Tab-separated table of C-alpha atoms and ligand atoms in Angstrom:
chain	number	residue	atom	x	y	z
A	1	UNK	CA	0.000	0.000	0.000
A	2	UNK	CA	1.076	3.139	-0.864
A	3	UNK	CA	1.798	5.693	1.690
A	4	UNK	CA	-1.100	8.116	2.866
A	5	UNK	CA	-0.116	12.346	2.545
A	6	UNK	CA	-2.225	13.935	5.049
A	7	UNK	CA	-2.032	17.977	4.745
A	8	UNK	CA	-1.427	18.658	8.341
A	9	UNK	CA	-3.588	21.724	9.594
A	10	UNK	CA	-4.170	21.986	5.540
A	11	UNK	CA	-1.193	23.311	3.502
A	12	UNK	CA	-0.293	25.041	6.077
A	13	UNK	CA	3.516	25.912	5.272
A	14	UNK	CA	1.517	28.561	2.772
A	15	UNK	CA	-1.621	29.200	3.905
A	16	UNK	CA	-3.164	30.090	7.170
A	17	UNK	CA	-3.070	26.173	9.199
A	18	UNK	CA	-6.936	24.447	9.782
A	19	UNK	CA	-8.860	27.335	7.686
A	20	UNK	CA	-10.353	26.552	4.419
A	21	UNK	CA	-8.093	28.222	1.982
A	22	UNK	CA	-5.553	25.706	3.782
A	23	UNK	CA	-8.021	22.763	3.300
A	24	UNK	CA	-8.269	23.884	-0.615
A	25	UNK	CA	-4.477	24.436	-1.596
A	26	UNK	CA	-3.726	20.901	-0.051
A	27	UNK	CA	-6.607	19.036	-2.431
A	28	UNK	CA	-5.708	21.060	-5.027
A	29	UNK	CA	-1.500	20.152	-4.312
A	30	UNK	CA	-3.290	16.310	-4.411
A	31	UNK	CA	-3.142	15.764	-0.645
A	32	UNK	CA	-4.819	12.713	0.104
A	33	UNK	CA	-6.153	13.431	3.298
A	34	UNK	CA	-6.711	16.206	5.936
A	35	UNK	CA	-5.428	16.760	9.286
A	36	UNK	CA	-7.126	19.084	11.476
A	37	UNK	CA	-7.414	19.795	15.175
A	38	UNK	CA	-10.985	20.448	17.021
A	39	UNK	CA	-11.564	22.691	20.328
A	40	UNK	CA	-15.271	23.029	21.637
A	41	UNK	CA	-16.130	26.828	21.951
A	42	UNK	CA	-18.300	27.383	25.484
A	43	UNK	CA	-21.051	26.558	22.837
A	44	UNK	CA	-20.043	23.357	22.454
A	45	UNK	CA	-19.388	23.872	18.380
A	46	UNK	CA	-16.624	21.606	17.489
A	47	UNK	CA	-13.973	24.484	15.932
A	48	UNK	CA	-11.217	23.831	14.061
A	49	UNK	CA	-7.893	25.402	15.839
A	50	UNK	CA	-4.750	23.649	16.985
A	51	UNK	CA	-4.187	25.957	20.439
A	52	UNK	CA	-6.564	26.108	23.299
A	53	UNK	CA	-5.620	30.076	23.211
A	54	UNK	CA	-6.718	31.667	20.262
A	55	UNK	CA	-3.753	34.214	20.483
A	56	UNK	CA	-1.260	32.594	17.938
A	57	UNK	CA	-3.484	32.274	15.419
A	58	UNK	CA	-6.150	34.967	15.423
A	59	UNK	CA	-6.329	38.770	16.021
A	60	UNK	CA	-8.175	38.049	19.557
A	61	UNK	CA	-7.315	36.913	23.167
A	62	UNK	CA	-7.964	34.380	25.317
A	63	UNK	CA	-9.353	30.506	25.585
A	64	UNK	CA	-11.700	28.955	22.877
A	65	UNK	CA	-13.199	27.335	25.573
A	66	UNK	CA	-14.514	31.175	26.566
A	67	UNK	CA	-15.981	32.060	23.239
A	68	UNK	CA	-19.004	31.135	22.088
A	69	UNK	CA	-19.216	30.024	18.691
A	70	UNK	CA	-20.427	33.740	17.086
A	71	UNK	CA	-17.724	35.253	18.676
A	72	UNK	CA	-15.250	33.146	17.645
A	73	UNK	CA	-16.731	34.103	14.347
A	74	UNK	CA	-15.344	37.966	14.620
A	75	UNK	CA	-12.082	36.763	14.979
A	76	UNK	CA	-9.508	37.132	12.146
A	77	UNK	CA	-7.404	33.854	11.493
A	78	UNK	CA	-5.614	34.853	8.706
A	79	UNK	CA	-3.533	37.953	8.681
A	80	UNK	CA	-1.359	36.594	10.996
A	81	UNK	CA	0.014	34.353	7.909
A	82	UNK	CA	-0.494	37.423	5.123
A	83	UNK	CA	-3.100	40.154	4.534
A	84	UNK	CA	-4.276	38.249	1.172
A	85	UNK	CA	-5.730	36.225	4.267
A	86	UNK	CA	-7.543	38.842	5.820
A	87	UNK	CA	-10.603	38.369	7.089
A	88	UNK	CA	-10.548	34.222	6.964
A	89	UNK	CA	-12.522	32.907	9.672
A	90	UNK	CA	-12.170	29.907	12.486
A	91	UNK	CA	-13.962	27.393	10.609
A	92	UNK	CA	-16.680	25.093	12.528
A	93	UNK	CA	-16.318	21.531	11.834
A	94	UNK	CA	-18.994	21.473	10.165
A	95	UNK	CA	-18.020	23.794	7.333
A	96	UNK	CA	-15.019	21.559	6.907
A	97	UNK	CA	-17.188	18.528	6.352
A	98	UNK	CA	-19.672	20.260	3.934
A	99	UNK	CA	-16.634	21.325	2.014
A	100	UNK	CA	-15.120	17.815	1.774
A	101	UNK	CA	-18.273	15.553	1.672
A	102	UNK	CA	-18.329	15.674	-1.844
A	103	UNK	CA	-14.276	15.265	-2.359
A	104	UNK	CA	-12.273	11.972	-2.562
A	105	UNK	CA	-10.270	13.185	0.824
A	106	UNK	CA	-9.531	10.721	3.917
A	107	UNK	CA	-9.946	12.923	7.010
A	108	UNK	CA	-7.958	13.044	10.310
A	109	UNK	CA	-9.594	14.812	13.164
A	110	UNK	CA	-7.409	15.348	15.953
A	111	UNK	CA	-8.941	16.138	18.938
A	112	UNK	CA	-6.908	18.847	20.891
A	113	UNK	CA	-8.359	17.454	24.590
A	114	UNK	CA	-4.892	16.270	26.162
A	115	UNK	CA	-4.908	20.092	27.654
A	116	UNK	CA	-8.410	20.676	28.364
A	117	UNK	CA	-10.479	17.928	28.652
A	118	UNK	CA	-13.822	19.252	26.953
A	119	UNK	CA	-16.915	17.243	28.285
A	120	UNK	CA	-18.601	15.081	26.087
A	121	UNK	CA	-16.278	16.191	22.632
A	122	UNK	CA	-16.440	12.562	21.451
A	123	UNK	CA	-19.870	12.377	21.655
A	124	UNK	CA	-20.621	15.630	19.655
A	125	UNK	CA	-17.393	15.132	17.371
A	126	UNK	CA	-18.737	11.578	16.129
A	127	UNK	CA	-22.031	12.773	15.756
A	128	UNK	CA	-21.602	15.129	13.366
A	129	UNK	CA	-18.909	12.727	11.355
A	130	UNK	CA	-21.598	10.211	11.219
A	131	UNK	CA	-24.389	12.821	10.217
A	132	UNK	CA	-22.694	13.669	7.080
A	133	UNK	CA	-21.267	9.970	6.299
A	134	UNK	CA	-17.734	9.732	6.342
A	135	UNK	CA	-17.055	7.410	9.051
A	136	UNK	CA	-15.672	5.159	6.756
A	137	UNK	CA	-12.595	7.549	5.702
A	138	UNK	CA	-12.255	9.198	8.916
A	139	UNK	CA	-9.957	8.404	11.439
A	140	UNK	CA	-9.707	9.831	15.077
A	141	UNK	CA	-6.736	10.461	17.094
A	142	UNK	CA	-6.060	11.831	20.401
A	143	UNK	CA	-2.975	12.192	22.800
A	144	UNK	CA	-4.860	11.477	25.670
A	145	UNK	CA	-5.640	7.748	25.893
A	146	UNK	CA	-8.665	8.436	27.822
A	147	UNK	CA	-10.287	10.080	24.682
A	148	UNK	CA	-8.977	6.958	22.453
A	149	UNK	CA	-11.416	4.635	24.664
A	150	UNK	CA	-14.154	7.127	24.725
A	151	UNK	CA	-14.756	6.713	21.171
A	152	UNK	CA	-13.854	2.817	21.424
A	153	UNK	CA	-16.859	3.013	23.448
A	154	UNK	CA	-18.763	4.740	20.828
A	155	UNK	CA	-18.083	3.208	18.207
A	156	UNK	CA	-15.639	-0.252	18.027
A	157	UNK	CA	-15.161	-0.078	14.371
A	158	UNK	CA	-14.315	3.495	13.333
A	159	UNK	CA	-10.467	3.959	12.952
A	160	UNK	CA	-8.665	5.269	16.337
A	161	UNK	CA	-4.914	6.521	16.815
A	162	UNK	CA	-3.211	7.382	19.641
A	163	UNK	CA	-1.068	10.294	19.154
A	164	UNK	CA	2.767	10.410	21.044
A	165	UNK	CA	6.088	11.962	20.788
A	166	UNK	CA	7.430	9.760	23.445
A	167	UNK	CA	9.285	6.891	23.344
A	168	UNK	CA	7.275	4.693	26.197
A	169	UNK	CA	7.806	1.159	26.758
A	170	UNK	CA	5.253	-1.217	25.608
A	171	UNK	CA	3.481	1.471	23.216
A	172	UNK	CA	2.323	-0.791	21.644
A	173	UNK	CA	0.213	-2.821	23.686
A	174	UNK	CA	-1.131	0.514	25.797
A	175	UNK	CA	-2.005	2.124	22.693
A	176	UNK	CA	-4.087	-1.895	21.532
A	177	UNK	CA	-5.497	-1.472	24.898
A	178	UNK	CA	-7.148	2.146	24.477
A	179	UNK	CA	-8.734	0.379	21.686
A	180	UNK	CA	-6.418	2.190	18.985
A	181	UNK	CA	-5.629	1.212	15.449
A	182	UNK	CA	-2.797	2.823	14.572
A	183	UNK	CA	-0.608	5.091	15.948
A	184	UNK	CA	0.393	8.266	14.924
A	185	UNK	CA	3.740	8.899	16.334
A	186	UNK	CA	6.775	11.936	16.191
A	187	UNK	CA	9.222	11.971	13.405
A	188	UNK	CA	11.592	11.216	16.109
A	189	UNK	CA	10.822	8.606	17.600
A	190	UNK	CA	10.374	7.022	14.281
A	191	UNK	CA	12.507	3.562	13.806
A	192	UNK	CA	12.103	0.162	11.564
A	193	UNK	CA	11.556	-1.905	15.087
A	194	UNK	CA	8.554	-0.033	15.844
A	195	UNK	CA	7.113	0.029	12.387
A	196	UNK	CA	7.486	-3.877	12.283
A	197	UNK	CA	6.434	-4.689	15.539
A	198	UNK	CA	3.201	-1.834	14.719
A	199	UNK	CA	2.369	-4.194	12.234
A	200	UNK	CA	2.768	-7.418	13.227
A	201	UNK	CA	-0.024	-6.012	15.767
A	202	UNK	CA	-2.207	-4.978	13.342
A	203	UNK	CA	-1.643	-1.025	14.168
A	204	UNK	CA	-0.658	0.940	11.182
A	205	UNK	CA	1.711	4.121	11.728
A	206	UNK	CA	1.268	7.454	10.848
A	207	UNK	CA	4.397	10.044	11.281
A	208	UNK	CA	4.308	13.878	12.313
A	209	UNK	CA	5.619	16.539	10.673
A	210	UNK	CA	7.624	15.218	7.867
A	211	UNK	CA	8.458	18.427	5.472
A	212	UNK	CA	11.745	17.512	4.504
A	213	UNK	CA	11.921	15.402	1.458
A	214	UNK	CA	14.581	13.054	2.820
A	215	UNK	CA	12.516	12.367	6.163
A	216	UNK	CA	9.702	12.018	3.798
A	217	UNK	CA	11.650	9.833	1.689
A	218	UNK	CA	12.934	7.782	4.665
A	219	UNK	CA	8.798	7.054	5.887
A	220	UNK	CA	8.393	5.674	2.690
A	221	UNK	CA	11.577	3.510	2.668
A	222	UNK	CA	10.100	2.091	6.425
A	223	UNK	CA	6.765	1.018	4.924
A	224	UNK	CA	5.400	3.877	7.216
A	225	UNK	CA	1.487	4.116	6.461
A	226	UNK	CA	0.739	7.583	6.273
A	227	UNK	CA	2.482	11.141	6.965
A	228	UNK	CA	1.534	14.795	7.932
A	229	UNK	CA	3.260	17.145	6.297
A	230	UNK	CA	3.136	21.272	5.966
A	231	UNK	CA	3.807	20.431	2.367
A	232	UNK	CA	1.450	17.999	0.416
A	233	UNK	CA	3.217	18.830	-2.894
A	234	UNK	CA	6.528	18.480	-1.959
A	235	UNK	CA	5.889	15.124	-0.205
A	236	UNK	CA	3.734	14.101	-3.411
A	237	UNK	CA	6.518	14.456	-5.904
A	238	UNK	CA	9.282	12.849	-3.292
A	239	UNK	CA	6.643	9.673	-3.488
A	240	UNK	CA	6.794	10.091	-7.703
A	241	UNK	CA	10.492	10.387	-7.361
A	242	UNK	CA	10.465	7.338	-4.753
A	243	UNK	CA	8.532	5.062	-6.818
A	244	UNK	CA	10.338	5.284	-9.831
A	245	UNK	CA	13.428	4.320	-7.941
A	246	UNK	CA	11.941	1.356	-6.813
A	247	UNK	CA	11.123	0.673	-10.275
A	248	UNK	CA	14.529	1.019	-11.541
A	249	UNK	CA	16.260	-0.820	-9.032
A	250	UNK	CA	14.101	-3.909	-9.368
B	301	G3P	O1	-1.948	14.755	14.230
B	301	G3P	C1	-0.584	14.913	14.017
B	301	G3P	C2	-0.079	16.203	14.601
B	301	G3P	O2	-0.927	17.233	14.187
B	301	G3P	C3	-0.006	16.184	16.100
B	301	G3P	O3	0.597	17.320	16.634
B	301	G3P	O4	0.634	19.531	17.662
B	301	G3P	O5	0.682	19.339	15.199
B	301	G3P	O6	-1.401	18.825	16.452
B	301	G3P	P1	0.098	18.815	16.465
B	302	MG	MG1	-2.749	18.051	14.900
């Protein structure tokens, strides 16, 4: 199988990260999939926006968690990035999926709870996956556990990573435990022991941030199952450039 490119946060090395120009540029770069994070405003409106504090990426202050959902909606999250991004807004999960319902794109929701642990985001997160039908291509990952076998809960068969950047003993099996079907680990603690002993478990493994094309190039060399990346084009035509050297050394 070939090796997933998720956009992480969209394109976000050149356009504003988990806004919809970002979700555009990446399908249009042929990004396979989407990475996003969700916060719940004090609404409850699953958001897309990878900090609890809207400061870094916004023109306002303070915690998601203390907007509501229309206020959130005043905020600028694009001129941070460049004025031709003026005015783009925080989008609500549910604009993403009405934008990619009707596009061939395999979705990663990360849900940003390992901070603040919103009540009930599982719940209203899966709900509104299942309400527009793309269970089936989504995955959900989390870096706290707990989260993982909340949705296990939910639902047994939708895909479920857990998300680390540490190096723990017996990964694996915690991560099989939580109910999790693949993990979606740091570029460094990447290595061709873990990869193999992922899937001789059945877990597939997914690696954060790769933007360089020879840590790109090195995922695919390990058989590594999918990749976020700032960069879906550049990681496209490393994959073009890595196939046809398999081809010729054959
Ligand atoms: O889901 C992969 C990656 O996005 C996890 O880290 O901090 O970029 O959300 P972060
Ligand atoms: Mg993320």
């Amino acid at each position: 199988m070939e090796t997933i490119v998720y956009a992480h946060r969209g394109a976000s090395k050149l356009a504003p990260e988990n806004t919809l120009p970002a979700f555009e540029l990446a399908y249009h770069m042929g990004a396979d999939g989407i990475e996003t994070d969700v916060q719940l405003t004090k609404d409850q409106v699953p958001v897309l926006i990878h900090d609890e504090n809207v400061r870094r990426t916004t023109n306002g202050i303070g915690f998601v968690q203390d907007y509501t959902f229309k206020e959130l909606q005043k905020l600028d999250a694009g001129s941070w990035l460049s004025d031709r991004y003026a005015q783009t807004r925080v989008p609500s999960l549910e604009s993403f999926l009405e934008w990619v319902k009707d596009k061939p794109l395999k979705i990663n929701i990360e849900l940003k709870n390992n901070v603040i642990d919103y009540k009930d985001m599982e719940k209203i997160v899966y709900d509104l996956l299942a309400s527009y039908n793309v269970l089936d291509r989504t995955v959900i990952s989390s870096f706290n556990s707990k989260s993982i076998k909340k949705v296990e809960k939910i639902d047994p068969t939708i895909s479920k990573a857990y998300l680390t950047s540490q190096k723990i003993k017996d990964l694996i099996p915690f991560a099989k435990a939580k109910g999790a079907t693949g993990l979606h680990i740091r570029n460094r603690i990447l290595s061709k022991p873990l990869v193999e002993k992922a899937h001789k478990e059945d877990l597939y493994v997914a690696v954060y941030t790769v933007n360089r094309p020879s840590l790109i190039m090195r995922c695919y060399k390990l058989g590594v199952d999918a990749i976020f990346t700032d960069v879906p084009h550049v990681a496209k035509k490393t994959l073009e450039q890595y196939k046809k050297k398999q081809v010729k050394d054959k």
